[in-house]
Short mmCIF file of C-alpha atoms in Angstrom, two decimals:
data_model
loop_
_atom_site.label_atom_id
_atom_site.label_comp_id
_atom_site.label_asym_id
_atom_site.label_seq_id
_atom_site.Cartn_x
_atom_site.Cartn_y
_atom_site.Cartn_z
CA UNK F 1 7.27 -2.11 -24.17
CA UNK F 2 9.48 -0.35 -22.03
CA UNK F 3 11.41 2.56 -23.42
CA UNK F 4 14.99 2.95 -23.30
CA UNK F 5 14.74 6.14 -21.06
CA UNK F 6 12.49 7.94 -18.93
CA UNK F 7 12.58 11.42 -17.54
CA UNK F 8 11.62 12.60 -14.30
CA UNK F 9 9.05 15.31 -13.84
CA UNK F 10 9.91 18.71 -12.34
CA UNK F 11 6.84 21.30 -11.82
CA UNK F 12 4.81 19.15 -14.62
CA UNK F 13 7.76 19.05 -17.04
CA UNK F 14 9.67 16.04 -18.29
CA UNK F 15 13.54 16.62 -17.83
CA UNK F 16 15.73 14.31 -19.29
CA UNK F 17 18.96 15.51 -17.53
CA UNK F 18 20.76 12.07 -17.45
CA UNK F 19 20.15 8.48 -17.58
CA UNK F 20 21.72 7.59 -14.36
CA UNK F 21 19.10 5.17 -12.78
CA UNK F 22 19.22 1.80 -13.91
CA UNK F 23 15.95 0.07 -13.71
CA UNK F 24 16.39 -3.83 -13.93
CA UNK F 25 14.42 -6.66 -15.12
CA UNK F 26 13.96 -8.53 -11.55
CA UNK F 27 13.90 -11.76 -12.87
CA UNK F 28 16.95 -11.76 -15.61
CA UNK F 29 19.01 -9.01 -13.77
CA UNK F 30 19.43 -7.34 -17.16
CA UNK F 31 19.06 -3.37 -17.32
CA UNK F 32 15.63 -2.93 -18.88
CA UNK F 33 15.35 0.93 -18.77
CA UNK F 34 17.33 3.93 -17.38
CA UNK F 35 15.66 6.91 -15.61
CA UNK F 36 16.92 10.36 -15.16
CA UNK F 37 17.74 11.29 -11.43
CA UNK F 38 17.29 14.56 -10.04
CA UNK F 39 20.01 16.34 -8.17
CA UNK F 40 19.65 18.56 -4.97
CA UNK F 41 18.88 21.83 -7.04
CA UNK F 42 16.14 19.77 -8.71
CA UNK F 43 14.46 18.51 -5.42
CA UNK F 44 14.59 22.32 -4.06
CA UNK F 45 12.90 23.68 -7.20
CA UNK F 46 10.48 21.08 -7.19
CA UNK F 47 9.39 21.75 -3.46
CA UNK F 48 9.41 25.68 -4.09
CA UNK F 49 7.11 25.06 -7.25
CA UNK F 50 4.57 22.98 -5.21
CA UNK F 51 4.37 25.47 -2.72
CA UNK F 52 4.08 28.43 -5.49
CA UNK F 53 1.20 26.15 -6.68
CA UNK F 54 -0.80 26.18 -3.42
CA UNK F 55 -2.98 28.91 -4.36
CA UNK F 56 -3.77 28.03 -8.04
CA UNK F 57 -4.41 24.42 -6.89
CA UNK F 58 -6.90 25.52 -4.14
CA UNK F 59 -8.66 27.94 -6.66
CA UNK F 60 -9.05 25.00 -9.27
CA UNK F 61 -12.57 24.44 -9.27
CA UNK F 62 -13.77 20.83 -8.34
CA UNK F 63 -14.99 19.99 -11.71
CA UNK F 64 -11.68 20.90 -13.02
CA UNK F 65 -9.92 18.51 -10.76
CA UNK F 66 -12.42 15.68 -11.68
CA UNK F 67 -11.66 16.06 -15.26
CA UNK F 68 -7.93 15.97 -14.80
CA UNK F 69 -8.64 12.54 -12.97
CA UNK F 70 -11.13 11.22 -15.70
CA UNK F 71 -8.32 12.00 -18.17
CA UNK F 72 -6.09 9.84 -16.29
CA UNK F 73 -8.70 7.03 -15.82
CA UNK F 74 -9.03 7.30 -19.73
CA UNK F 75 -5.34 7.36 -20.55
CA UNK F 76 -4.49 4.28 -18.20
CA UNK F 77 -7.18 2.33 -19.70
CA UNK F 78 -5.78 3.02 -23.21
CA UNK F 79 -2.22 2.02 -21.70
CA UNK F 80 -3.29 -0.78 -19.82
CA UNK F 81 -1.03 -3.46 -21.23
CA UNK F 82 2.09 -0.99 -21.34
CA UNK F 83 1.51 -0.21 -17.57
CA UNK F 84 1.30 -4.11 -16.82
CA UNK F 85 4.28 -5.20 -18.64
CA UNK F 86 6.23 -2.38 -16.93
CA UNK F 87 5.06 -3.36 -13.72
CA UNK F 88 6.05 -7.31 -14.65
CA UNK F 89 9.59 -6.20 -15.54
CA UNK F 90 10.48 -3.72 -12.97
CA UNK F 91 8.75 -5.18 -10.17
CA UNK F 92 9.01 -8.96 -11.09
CA UNK F 93 5.23 -8.96 -10.48
CA UNK F 94 3.72 -11.90 -12.57
CA UNK F 95 1.84 -10.50 -15.52
CA UNK F 96 -1.68 -11.69 -14.26
CA UNK F 97 -1.00 -9.80 -10.91
CA UNK F 98 0.33 -6.82 -12.90
CA UNK F 99 -2.88 -6.58 -14.97
CA UNK F 100 -4.88 -6.58 -11.72
CA UNK F 101 -2.60 -3.69 -10.24
CA UNK F 102 -3.38 -1.68 -13.12
CA UNK F 103 -7.21 -2.34 -12.81
CA UNK F 104 -6.76 -1.23 -9.16
CA UNK F 105 -4.89 1.92 -10.50
CA UNK F 106 -7.85 2.76 -12.65
CA UNK F 107 -10.29 2.16 -9.77
CA UNK F 108 -8.59 4.32 -7.60
CA UNK F 109 -8.28 7.42 -9.99
CA UNK F 110 -12.07 6.80 -10.77
CA UNK F 111 -13.12 7.03 -7.20
CA UNK F 112 -11.00 10.08 -6.71
CA UNK F 113 -12.67 11.63 -9.69
CA UNK F 114 -16.02 11.00 -7.75
CA UNK F 115 -15.10 12.24 -4.60
CA UNK F 116 -13.36 15.47 -6.13
CA UNK F 117 -16.92 16.86 -6.29
CA UNK F 118 -18.19 15.64 -2.90
CA UNK F 119 -16.06 17.50 -0.59
CA UNK F 120 -18.61 19.31 1.48
CA UNK F 121 -18.94 21.51 4.40
CA UNK F 122 -21.00 21.28 7.53
CA UNK F 123 -23.57 23.81 9.26
CA UNK F 124 -22.84 23.98 12.94
CA UNK F 125 -25.47 24.80 15.50
CA UNK F 126 -23.66 27.34 17.95
CA UNK F 127 -26.75 27.93 20.03
CA UNK F 128 -25.92 25.80 23.04
CA UNK F 129 -26.15 28.28 25.68
CA UNK F 130 -27.80 31.93 25.86
CA UNK F 131 -24.32 33.65 25.23
CA UNK F 132 -24.34 32.07 21.83
CA UNK F 133 -27.92 33.13 20.64
CA UNK F 134 -28.17 34.46 17.30
CA UNK F 135 -24.59 32.99 16.41
CA UNK F 136 -24.52 30.42 13.33
CA UNK F 137 -21.58 28.36 12.34
CA UNK F 138 -20.37 26.98 9.16
CA UNK F 139 -17.39 24.89 8.06
CA UNK F 140 -15.66 23.84 4.98
CA UNK F 141 -12.63 21.99 3.91
CA UNK F 142 -9.87 23.31 2.08
CA UNK F 143 -6.57 22.10 0.89
CA UNK F 144 -3.87 21.55 3.34
CA UNK F 145 -1.21 22.64 0.77
CA UNK F 146 1.98 21.18 -0.69
CA UNK F 147 2.49 17.41 0.28
CA UNK F 148 5.29 15.04 0.19
CA UNK F 149 4.85 11.23 -0.75
CA UNK F 150 7.15 8.31 -0.51
CA UNK F 151 6.10 5.10 -2.11
CA UNK F 152 7.94 1.67 -1.87
CA UNK F 153 8.64 -1.02 -4.55
CA UNK F 154 5.90 -3.73 -3.85
CA UNK F 155 3.00 -1.66 -5.50
CA UNK F 156 4.49 0.70 -7.65
CA UNK F 157 1.41 1.82 -9.62
CA UNK F 158 -1.33 1.64 -7.09
CA UNK F 159 0.35 2.89 -3.71
CA UNK F 160 1.38 5.99 -5.89
CA UNK F 161 -2.42 6.16 -6.83
CA UNK F 162 -3.67 6.34 -3.33
CA UNK F 163 -1.31 9.73 -2.79
CA UNK F 164 -1.45 11.22 -6.05
CA UNK F 165 -5.22 10.77 -6.94
CA UNK F 166 -6.70 12.10 -3.45
CA UNK F 167 -4.00 14.89 -3.68
CA UNK F 168 -5.53 16.29 -7.00
CA UNK F 169 -8.89 15.83 -5.74
CA UNK F 170 -8.28 17.65 -2.49
CA UNK F 171 -6.49 20.40 -4.38
CA UNK F 172 -3.02 19.63 -3.13
CA UNK F 173 0.33 20.21 -5.19
CA UNK F 174 2.83 17.45 -4.13
CA UNK F 175 6.33 15.90 -4.88
CA UNK F 176 6.66 12.16 -5.27
CA UNK F 177 9.86 9.95 -4.25
CA UNK F 178 8.89 6.59 -5.92
CA UNK F 179 10.95 3.64 -5.04
CA UNK F 180 14.16 3.95 -7.01
CA UNK F 181 13.67 0.02 -7.72
CA UNK F 182 10.39 0.53 -9.46
CA UNK F 183 10.37 4.24 -10.67
CA UNK F 184 8.68 3.39 -14.07
CA UNK F 185 4.94 3.18 -13.46
CA UNK F 186 5.11 6.44 -11.39
CA UNK F 187 6.98 8.00 -14.22
CA UNK F 188 4.29 6.92 -16.49
CA UNK F 189 1.78 8.61 -14.26
CA UNK F 190 3.59 11.63 -14.39
CA UNK F 191 3.78 11.47 -18.14
CA UNK F 192 -0.10 11.35 -18.31
CA UNK F 193 -0.54 14.20 -15.50
CA UNK F 194 1.62 16.27 -17.85
CA UNK F 195 -1.07 16.03 -20.27
CA UNK F 196 -3.63 17.90 -18.38
CA UNK F 197 -4.09 21.55 -17.47
CA UNK F 198 -2.80 21.17 -13.74
CA UNK F 199 -1.29 24.49 -12.72
CA UNK F 200 2.33 24.90 -13.18
CA UNK F 201 4.32 23.16 -10.20
CA UNK F 202 1.42 21.04 -9.19
CA UNK F 203 3.28 17.87 -9.42
CA UNK F 204 6.85 16.70 -9.60
CA UNK F 205 7.85 12.92 -9.75
CA UNK F 206 11.61 12.56 -8.58
CA UNK F 207 13.03 9.14 -8.11
CA UNK F 208 16.12 9.73 -5.96
CA UNK F 209 17.99 7.28 -3.88
CA UNK F 210 16.83 6.91 -0.10
CA UNK F 211 19.88 8.70 1.34
CA UNK F 212 18.84 11.72 -1.03
CA UNK F 213 15.37 11.88 0.09
CA UNK F 214 15.82 14.12 3.20
CA UNK F 215 14.07 17.33 1.88
CA UNK F 216 10.97 15.21 1.27
CA UNK F 217 10.70 14.75 4.82
CA UNK F 218 12.10 17.61 6.61
CA UNK F 219 11.10 20.71 4.43
CA UNK F 220 9.16 22.80 6.68
CA UNK F 221 7.25 24.23 3.77
CA UNK F 222 5.48 20.91 3.04
CA UNK F 223 2.37 20.41 4.91
CA UNK F 224 2.05 16.75 4.96
CA UNK F 225 4.10 13.58 4.54
CA UNK F 226 2.58 10.18 3.50
CA UNK F 227 5.13 7.63 3.55
CA UNK F 228 4.42 3.92 2.97
CA UNK F 229 7.31 1.54 3.66
CA UNK F 230 9.02 -0.20 6.52
CA UNK F 231 9.92 0.70 10.08
CA UNK F 232 12.18 3.60 9.22
CA UNK F 233 8.72 5.35 8.81
CA UNK F 234 8.97 6.12 12.65
CA UNK F 235 12.33 7.80 12.34
CA UNK F 236 10.98 9.68 9.37
CA UNK F 237 7.86 10.83 11.35
CA UNK F 238 10.44 12.21 14.37
CA UNK F 239 12.46 14.26 11.38
CA UNK F 240 9.34 15.78 9.88
CA UNK F 241 8.78 18.61 12.12
CA UNK F 242 5.19 20.14 12.27
CA UNK F 243 3.69 18.73 9.09
CA UNK F 244 1.01 16.12 9.40
CA UNK F 245 2.32 12.43 8.94
CA UNK F 246 0.61 9.53 7.83
CA UNK F 247 2.34 6.28 7.86
CA UNK F 248 1.77 2.46 6.55
CA UNK F 249 4.36 0.27 7.89
CA UNK F 250 3.44 -3.12 6.99
CA UNK F 251 2.41 -6.20 9.30
CA UNK F 252 2.89 -9.83 10.02
CA UNK F 253 -1.02 -10.54 9.32
CA UNK F 254 -2.60 -13.42 10.75
CA UNK F 255 -5.48 -15.41 9.83
CA UNK F 256 -7.98 -17.77 11.80
CA UNK F 257 -9.56 -20.86 10.63
CA UNK F 258 -12.44 -22.09 13.01
CA UNK F 259 -13.76 -25.10 13.82
CA UNK F 260 -16.77 -24.92 11.32
CA UNK F 261 -14.72 -24.58 8.14
CA UNK F 262 -14.60 -28.35 7.39
CA UNK F 263 -17.24 -28.39 4.48
CA UNK F 264 -15.43 -25.63 2.64
CA UNK F 265 -11.75 -26.35 3.87
CA UNK F 266 -10.67 -26.37 -0.11
CA UNK F 267 -11.97 -22.78 -0.58
CA UNK F 268 -10.23 -21.67 2.83
CA UNK F 269 -7.09 -23.54 1.51
CA UNK F 270 -7.04 -21.94 -2.01
CA UNK F 271 -7.53 -18.47 -0.49
CA UNK F 272 -4.71 -18.96 2.07
CA UNK F 273 -2.37 -20.15 -0.44
CA UNK F 274 -3.41 -17.07 -2.87
CA UNK F 275 -3.01 -14.73 0.65
CA UNK F 276 0.38 -16.14 1.46
CA UNK F 277 2.19 -16.22 -1.69
CA UNK F 278 0.67 -13.94 -4.62
CA UNK F 279 3.49 -11.53 -5.66
CA UNK F 280 6.13 -13.69 -3.62
CA UNK F 281 4.53 -12.63 -0.50
CA UNK F 282 5.71 -8.95 -0.81
CA UNK F 283 2.61 -7.42 0.45
CA UNK F 284 2.02 -5.48 3.51
CA UNK F 285 -1.31 -7.65 4.26
CA UNK F 286 0.04 -11.05 3.14
CA UNK F 287 -1.02 -13.91 5.05
CA UNK F 288 2.09 -14.82 7.43
CA UNK F 289 0.47 -16.53 10.54
CA UNK F 290 -2.24 -19.27 10.15
CA UNK F 291 -4.03 -20.38 13.06
CA UNK F 292 -6.39 -23.18 12.43
CA UNK F 293 -8.52 -25.02 14.78
CA UNK F 294 -7.09 -28.34 15.99
CA UNK F 295 -9.90 -30.44 14.69
CA UNK F 296 -9.14 -29.56 11.02
CA UNK F 297 -5.38 -28.77 11.48
CA UNK F 298 -3.98 -31.97 10.23
CA UNK F 299 -6.32 -31.81 7.12
CA UNK F 300 -5.53 -28.27 6.47
CA UNK F 301 -2.07 -28.75 6.69
CA UNK F 302 -1.90 -31.61 4.13
CA UNK F 303 -4.18 -29.57 1.68
CA UNK F 304 -2.37 -26.50 2.25
CA UNK F 305 1.12 -28.00 1.71
CA UNK F 306 -0.11 -29.98 -1.30
CA UNK F 307 -1.73 -26.78 -2.91
CA UNK F 308 1.52 -24.92 -2.27
CA UNK F 309 3.74 -27.38 -3.76
CA UNK F 310 1.84 -27.06 -7.22
CA UNK F 311 2.57 -23.14 -7.60
CA UNK F 312 4.59 -22.48 -10.68
CA UNK F 313 7.67 -20.46 -10.24
CA UNK F 314 9.60 -18.62 -12.95
CA UNK F 315 9.80 -15.65 -15.10
CA UNK F 316 6.91 -13.52 -14.26
CA UNK F 317 6.18 -12.70 -17.85
CA UNK F 318 4.84 -16.39 -18.40
CA UNK F 319 1.20 -16.14 -18.33
CA UNK F 320 1.37 -19.36 -16.27
CA UNK F 321 3.61 -18.40 -13.37
CA UNK F 322 2.24 -17.71 -9.76
CA UNK F 323 5.63 -17.08 -8.23
CA UNK F 324 8.05 -14.38 -9.50
CA UNK F 325 11.11 -13.32 -7.68
CA UNK F 326 11.67 -11.22 -4.75
CA UNK F 327 12.54 -7.65 -5.38
CA UNK F 328 16.45 -8.38 -4.95
CA UNK F 329 18.66 -11.36 -3.67
CA UNK F 330 19.30 -9.16 -0.35
CA UNK F 331 15.44 -9.52 0.34
CA UNK F 332 15.43 -12.97 -0.48
CA UNK F 333 18.86 -13.85 1.33
CA UNK F 334 17.40 -12.00 4.52
CA UNK F 335 14.17 -13.98 4.56
CA UNK F 336 15.89 -17.36 3.75
CA UNK F 337 18.16 -16.72 7.05
CA UNK F 338 15.09 -16.18 8.90
CA UNK F 339 13.87 -19.40 7.77
CA UNK F 340 16.86 -21.41 8.73
CA UNK F 341 17.15 -19.56 12.03
CA UNK F 342 13.58 -20.96 12.71
CA UNK F 343 14.70 -24.17 11.57
CA UNK F 344 17.74 -24.39 13.99
CA UNK F 345 15.29 -23.58 16.68
CA UNK F 346 12.99 -26.54 16.07
CA UNK F 347 10.71 -25.34 13.68
CA UNK F 348 9.48 -28.01 10.90
CA UNK F 349 9.82 -26.94 6.97
CA UNK F 350 6.75 -28.63 5.44
CA UNK F 351 7.87 -27.53 1.99
CA UNK F 352 9.91 -25.11 0.15
CA UNK F 353 12.89 -23.45 1.91
CA UNK F 354 15.26 -23.29 -0.98
CA UNK F 355 16.55 -20.28 -2.50
CA UNK F 356 18.37 -19.46 -5.92
CA UNK F 357 19.25 -15.83 -6.37
CA UNK F 358 16.37 -13.80 -5.75
CA UNK F 359 13.79 -16.61 -6.00
CA UNK F 360 12.83 -18.34 -2.74
CA UNK F 361 10.54 -20.99 -2.85
CA UNK F 362 7.03 -20.89 -1.50
CA UNK F 363 7.79 -22.02 2.24
CA UNK F 364 5.58 -23.49 4.98
CA UNK F 365 6.87 -23.82 8.46
CA UNK F 366 5.19 -25.25 11.64
CA UNK F 367 6.30 -25.21 15.21
CA UNK F 368 8.00 -21.78 14.75
CA UNK F 369 8.72 -20.12 18.22
CA UNK F 370 6.92 -16.95 18.69
CA UNK F 371 9.95 -14.72 18.92
CA UNK F 372 11.60 -16.18 15.83
CA UNK F 373 12.10 -13.33 13.52
CA UNK F 374 9.84 -15.07 10.75
CA UNK F 375 7.18 -14.99 13.31
CA UNK F 376 7.34 -11.58 15.06
CA UNK F 377 8.56 -9.42 12.29
CA UNK F 378 7.39 -8.82 8.73
CA UNK F 379 8.50 -11.52 6.55
CA UNK F 380 7.49 -9.75 3.42
CA UNK F 381 8.10 -12.71 1.30
CA UNK F 382 6.67 -16.34 0.24
CA UNK F 383 6.52 -18.04 3.75
CA UNK F 384 3.37 -19.18 5.82
CA UNK F 385 3.28 -20.20 9.47
CA UNK F 386 0.84 -22.82 10.64
CA UNK F 387 -0.09 -23.57 14.32
CA UNK F 388 -3.24 -25.08 15.79
CA UNK F 389 -5.59 -23.83 18.40
CA UNK F 390 -8.24 -25.37 20.75
CA UNK F 391 -9.97 -21.93 21.82
CA UNK F 392 -11.48 -18.93 20.03
CA UNK F 393 -10.54 -16.57 22.42
CA UNK F 394 -6.99 -17.94 22.57
CA UNK F 395 -6.59 -17.78 18.82
CA UNK F 396 -7.64 -13.84 19.04
CA UNK F 397 -4.83 -13.50 21.82
CA UNK F 398 -2.34 -15.13 19.74
CA UNK F 399 -3.14 -12.82 16.64
CA UNK F 400 -2.93 -9.73 19.20
CA UNK F 401 0.40 -11.16 20.28
CA UNK F 402 2.24 -9.04 17.81
CA UNK F 403 3.87 -5.43 17.44
CA UNK F 404 1.85 -5.05 14.38
CA UNK F 405 -1.89 -4.59 13.56
CA UNK F 406 -2.58 -3.62 9.89
CA UNK F 407 -5.37 -6.37 9.04
CA UNK F 408 -6.47 -9.62 10.16
CA UNK F 409 -8.61 -12.52 8.72
CA UNK F 410 -11.16 -14.81 10.05
CA UNK F 411 -12.72 -17.90 8.43
CA UNK F 412 -15.91 -18.52 10.36
CA UNK F 413 -19.75 -19.14 10.18
CA UNK F 414 -20.43 -17.92 13.53
CA UNK F 415 -21.48 -14.49 13.90
CA UNK F 416 -20.64 -14.32 17.51
CA UNK F 417 -17.04 -15.06 16.82
CA UNK F 418 -17.23 -12.59 13.90
CA UNK F 419 -18.15 -9.84 16.05
CA UNK F 420 -15.96 -10.82 18.94
CA UNK F 421 -12.95 -10.65 16.39
CA UNK F 422 -14.00 -7.26 15.35
CA UNK F 423 -14.23 -6.30 18.96
CA UNK F 424 -11.12 -7.72 20.21
CA UNK F 425 -8.48 -7.72 17.47
CA UNK F 426 -6.05 -4.82 17.63
CA UNK F 427 -5.76 -4.30 13.87
CA UNK F 428 -6.73 -1.37 11.24
CA UNK F 429 -9.14 -3.93 9.67
CA UNK F 430 -10.98 -7.42 10.21
CA UNK F 431 -11.79 -9.49 7.17
CA UNK F 432 -14.46 -12.10 7.84
CA UNK F 433 -14.99 -14.94 5.43
CA UNK F 434 -11.61 -14.34 3.47
CA UNK F 435 -8.00 -13.42 4.04
CA UNK F 436 -6.44 -10.22 5.40
CA UNK F 437 -4.97 -9.74 1.77
CA UNK F 438 -8.33 -8.47 0.69
CA UNK F 439 -8.60 -4.89 0.04
CA UNK F 440 -10.74 -2.57 -2.06
CA UNK F 441 -9.35 1.03 -2.85
CA UNK F 442 -12.42 3.13 -1.50
CA UNK F 443 -12.09 1.42 2.23
CA UNK F 444 -10.51 2.83 5.13
CA UNK F 445 -7.06 1.03 5.21
CA UNK F 446 -4.56 1.42 7.72
CA UNK F 447 -2.95 0.08 10.81
CA UNK F 448 -2.09 0.60 14.55
CA UNK F 449 0.88 -0.29 16.62
CA UNK F 450 4.17 -0.64 14.61
CA UNK F 451 1.84 -0.67 11.48
CA UNK F 452 1.54 3.11 11.13
CA UNK F 453 -1.03 5.70 11.76
CA UNK F 454 -3.62 7.47 9.50
CA UNK F 455 -5.89 5.71 7.00
CA UNK F 456 -5.54 5.52 3.15
CA UNK F 457 -8.65 5.02 0.99
CA UNK F 458 -9.71 8.06 -1.23
CA UNK F 459 -12.33 9.67 1.11
CA UNK F 460 -10.09 9.40 4.05
CA UNK F 461 -6.85 10.30 2.43
CA UNK F 462 -8.77 13.52 1.17
CA UNK F 463 -9.72 14.41 5.01
CA UNK F 464 -5.78 14.07 5.78
CA UNK F 465 -5.24 16.51 2.87
CA UNK F 466 -7.80 19.10 3.84
CA UNK F 467 -8.46 20.99 6.85
CA UNK F 468 -11.75 22.66 8.26
CA UNK F 469 -11.96 26.52 7.71
CA UNK F 470 -14.78 27.96 10.11
CA UNK F 471 -17.05 30.70 9.52
CA UNK F 472 -18.85 32.19 12.43
CA UNK F 473 -22.04 34.63 11.75
CA UNK F 474 -23.72 36.81 14.20
CA UNK F 475 -27.28 37.85 13.42
CA UNK F 476 -27.74 41.65 13.13
#
């Protein structure tokens, strides 16, 4: 269902300047499509066009922004299977997961359409002392201006949506650099946006290689940089100048299984297997570290390993496949090396551990040293680490013993334990009764520590993409 060639989008307009970017089927390795790549002049034109579009986008009334987003929802529904198949090929995502991501894409634009007409202001009581008697204050939120977005390969539809949809709702023009490994989904989104009446220059979708992306970060005309990716984000922040910066930079998510979970251990195991291995573990909130109460540990381990061994790996286009390829062989080799490093340091491989090209087996380890790469860094692949604990507070401390803090999970029926986890865990979010991999697209989502700063989620992104403007009136 992929086209042979895809244009990039410059100031709302498709440009088939070349076919230089090869987009490969991540399972077969064959070239599946080609996309046009912009040069430095095109990037400059896109940024200039976005800046020129600031006033027209600011004046675009909320109902008109909503209509653009509603058009996208309708079009994405009509092209659901096309988008899913493209995602399956370019990202290697199992087709069932790919369809799920298209559904989330639609949800994200739908919520943005609803929020576009809810960007309200505030009446301020300024009469806090005699000198302010007779003064009234009002504030409204206005678009921050031209924005720059850089997105990764692992959710090439929904992570684009979490930047693009709130920008349109807020009235911000933007330039987008999707991952050069998975550009097609973003280019289809560009195709749909080009069908709307957005002002000229409101958007550009430019798949360039990372070493050509400096203007997206450094250009002072851009008012906000929103980056999702790895730890290079901190370097980009340092290069971004005066613009606002929002970063989502991954994690090594942990999940606690409390002592009272014995009666529903099968459910817990099923959710953990999903959280650890869905889309080959290539999720910022994929389950990486699993802490199980000592009274349940051996039984949990037996069931978890047994369930992991049943996962079918192979061609992601096969409806029955759960585990597809990693994004490329370099990523699989890197994680395989980390597994071998842990093994040489005394860790036990309970299942998996093998690699063929960019296919890495679902791997379960125990006895992993805390400072092994596979434990203290983001694995971003199909590996889970098991460890027992005796004391709930010690388990919380173990979760916090990380440089990351994106999301954490707690399976517990104890309300006191749940509330203590919420109070004590240093993370952007705590999920009780499920894995930390759970996310709904209207909730505040983001991390602390090395996991980043700022929050995604439509309403929260709109807050970042707008700023308060104050009006003060004096009676008489």
